């Protein structure tokens, strides 16, 4: 069974009474361990797709199945649990909490899920992203690349089966961006985590097992390698 | 014009975008302004425009002749037969209660034969028409049971009216009705002789009013008349009593007025916070506007203008609100004035131009003053840095250590100020000390908040989980904002605590004092209306009858007169000192037992005086004072000073026999009855009731009397509690507004939490924990500050304004209750912001950045 399954999904937004069709009848299956690059022009619906995949939003029509469960069928509590157990998010602008240390940022999802003593897990994830020893720093004491690696560690802290990254390299220089992409790819393989990266970077596209090109809310091209 | 457009776009529009928060800020100012205005208006109505009912009936006479205990009637003759054309109007002045309506009215006895029409003309010169009417009304000589009443009382000629005068009820016939246009001057008028008879005041009049020719001056007339008057009898400008009363009430009004400023201080904190938030939020914009050519002055005036707008809006709402509150305040104040100082009827509340200006000035002034510091900071923003770094780092910049040192300096200055003496009878430096302490605590707040949140953060984390950790981190991260909020709420709490402790200590002191002061088993007093300056009497002979009853061990007769001493009202009293039982504590400054002091008073010109009396007149034990008693003047030695908490007016107490030598009227004002130990109280009580059946007297048990005294005490402080409640409401509104701002400023973070698996209840819990942390910090700081302030209130402000020795006492239950309520309300104030936080759309807020 695919970890993520979009079945004929459409998403409309209403702006000033006018519907905007962000996604138009789109279907896609993503398997565990698969590394998907999501590309396309600005405004083609990449972020929208990721939000639906992460159960942060619901499709206007069609179904989003996360590990076989339809997100539309769940209440807020169920969605929260689904997110806590299955999904990790990475954002373009890192989105670390500045009042927390690196350790605390990484631990946050586990703490929110009510887990005790998450420090060991955090230490391990920081080792994965090669940031051992920086755990007690505050985000403003890190470089952009380091910050994004902290964000990766945070997204992986609860061993999600689906990792969603919205332009994770958008705020980084090409070199650093590539390092992050390599890291994501490696971790996806090692942890058997399905990863979807929305990106403008050709590098990312070339790394992916699967390339999905969107255009006007539809899949224009789907290439599996 | 373009300036205004810019101001609107950059300053006003953001305010309109967050209507609720803006409204809360405006309401906070409005409440502050309203309270100040209400107290000012009510003060004027209840005391400031105060003229005793008697004064409004005094007509156009310029001088008055009077003395303690009444002017001998022969003085009227002396004055009338002088070779000057002086109009002499002798008066009996007291109060009567209409038994049907229970309404208490001034009772005036005047010589109707001589001056019936003249009185009417001089006293009631409303309209020409009413003058002639009045003239006719009094144009007939009546019988001993004839009275004339003001038309607003509602009787018609030849109605029969039952009046309660002292302890007797008599029927009178309405002989005429005179016009009293606005109701304030209603009175019952009877012939002088009839009044003397009704009050048992034979051979004396209470006051002689004089209308003298225009030359020479009034001062010269006073000198001239003094030579013909007996030693004890004084001639002075009419209306002097009004000024005396006003002076007596000055401290009361002053303290109340200052209390009314608490809400305003709290409001100032909140304005400071609002403007600070708006500066922090708009830092990038400020940078842009600056780089586009706006000068520092423009930025400064923009933010000051923002504050002024909020202040103006607040003042405009505060005006009608204050007028509304004044109605309630007048009632509370009038009750206090009546039971503690002087009988008066509150005047009308007048919202005049000066009040409107005051409100506007206060609203705008406080807003501009408290926003000056953040506005100046805004103007100092360097354009490049503002655009580059944004708001985050700015928020953390607080000079903790420097401010702590400053706080220490202010604290020391406060300590010094609290030791200074009163200035012109007002505890100005005491108040300065209080203000310095509030400022010191505001400065120490960042260090306090920082230290406590860092301790609490670890602790809370363990007990309340990750939400608590996030909450304490947030509060600590925006240290400045948190400090201002805690400062505002803790100031309100501190004031509440301080006044609570002061009143609680005062109450406890009074309770203890009363158990010494009210040793008798039963108390008898006339049913006629009594007040601090009204002492109706029981017919002489009643006490002696009671004393003969079986089961009555002893009676103690107390007689009180309203007198004027050194241009201040005071109470002169006498008692059967040999009767008073001894008890454990001494009532005296010297610490001597009662018997010893009383023995000194017996058969000698020695008196004891109350603590407030010594304070008002700068006297101490061993000094002597001169009293005018009837026609004589006599010198008395102060044997000792006694604690007295029954009224702020000073009191002088002498032995009954001593007083009778000067003022022979034997009727007591009230009687304390001691029941023999082997008799049953209820049986004795029934006996007494039977024996006094012909008189309108009230018999109180010891317990009733104490309960009554405490009821009056609590009513006296009702207005204080009301003022504190408003200050707390203002502070809590500020907390709600500030939490709202905090939620809005942190929406990205709150949205993010949802991405990482936070449930909605966790977001709600986070905000509520923030609210409760703020509440906790404010309660701790407020309690500490309040304790110190209470010491200043008890030992400096109270002592210097009223001259009372109050023993410190923690009113634990009340404080605990009040603080719990405040804490609960603070947490509740977080509910709406928490709801806003929950409703945020995570995708949108993440996207905004
Ligand atoms: N909350 C919203 N309300 C209305 N329209 C929206 C909303 N969010 C997105 N859209 C519209 O939906 C379409 C898809 O937006 P989306 O953010 O998914 O694009 P994207 O592919 O992520 O673009 P980019 O590469 O620029 O991030 C766009 O036309 C956008 O304007
Ligand atoms: Mg996007």
CSV table of N, CA and C in Angstrom, one decimal, chain A residues 55 58 69-83, chain B residues 754 760:
chain,number,residue,atom,x,y,z
A,55,UNK,N,-2.0,16.7,5.6
A,55,UNK,CA,-3.2,16.8,6.4
A,55,UNK,C,-3.4,18.1,7.1
A,58,UNK,N,-7.7,20.2,3.4
A,58,UNK,CA,-8.5,19.2,2.8
A,58,UNK,C,-8.8,19.5,1.4
A,69,UNK,N,-5.6,6.0,5.3
A,69,UNK,CA,-6.7,6.7,6.0
A,69,UNK,C,-7.0,8.0,5.2
A,70,UNK,N,-8.3,8.2,4.9
A,70,UNK,CA,-8.7,9.4,4.2
A,70,UNK,C,-8.7,10.6,5.2
A,71,UNK,N,-8.0,11.6,4.9
A,71,UNK,CA,-7.8,12.8,5.8
A,71,UNK,C,-9.2,13.5,6.0
A,72,UNK,N,-10.0,13.4,4.9
A,72,UNK,CA,-11.3,14.1,5.1
A,72,UNK,C,-12.2,13.4,6.1
A,73,UNK,N,-11.9,12.2,6.4
A,73,UNK,CA,-12.8,11.5,7.3
A,73,UNK,C,-12.5,11.7,8.8
A,74,UNK,N,-11.4,12.5,9.0
A,74,UNK,CA,-10.9,12.6,10.4
A,74,UNK,C,-11.3,14.0,11.0
A,75,UNK,N,-11.5,14.0,12.3
A,75,UNK,CA,-11.7,15.2,13.0
A,75,UNK,C,-10.3,15.8,13.3
A,76,UNK,N,-10.4,17.0,14.0
A,76,UNK,CA,-9.1,17.7,14.3
A,76,UNK,C,-8.2,16.8,15.1
A,77,UNK,N,-8.7,16.1,16.1
A,77,UNK,CA,-7.9,15.3,16.9
A,77,UNK,C,-7.2,14.2,16.1
A,78,UNK,N,-8.0,13.5,15.3
A,78,UNK,CA,-7.4,12.5,14.5
A,78,UNK,C,-6.4,13.0,13.5
A,79,UNK,N,-6.6,14.1,12.9
A,79,UNK,CA,-5.6,14.7,12.0
A,79,UNK,C,-4.3,15.0,12.8
A,80,UNK,N,-4.5,15.6,14.0
A,80,UNK,CA,-3.3,15.9,14.8
A,80,UNK,C,-2.5,14.6,15.1
A,81,UNK,N,-3.2,13.6,15.4
A,81,UNK,CA,-2.5,12.3,15.7
A,81,UNK,C,-1.8,11.8,14.5
A,82,UNK,N,-2.5,11.9,13.3
A,82,UNK,CA,-1.9,11.4,12.1
A,82,UNK,C,-0.6,12.2,11.8
A,83,UNK,N,-0.6,13.5,12.0
A,83,UNK,CA,0.5,14.3,11.7
A,83,UNK,C,1.7,14.0,12.7
B,754,UNK,N,1.3,23.8,15.1
B,754,UNK,CA,0.2,22.9,14.5
B,754,UNK,C,0.9,22.0,13.5
B,760,UNK,N,-5.2,21.5,19.0
B,760,UNK,CA,-5.7,22.8,19.3
B,760,UNK,C,-5.7,23.1,20.8
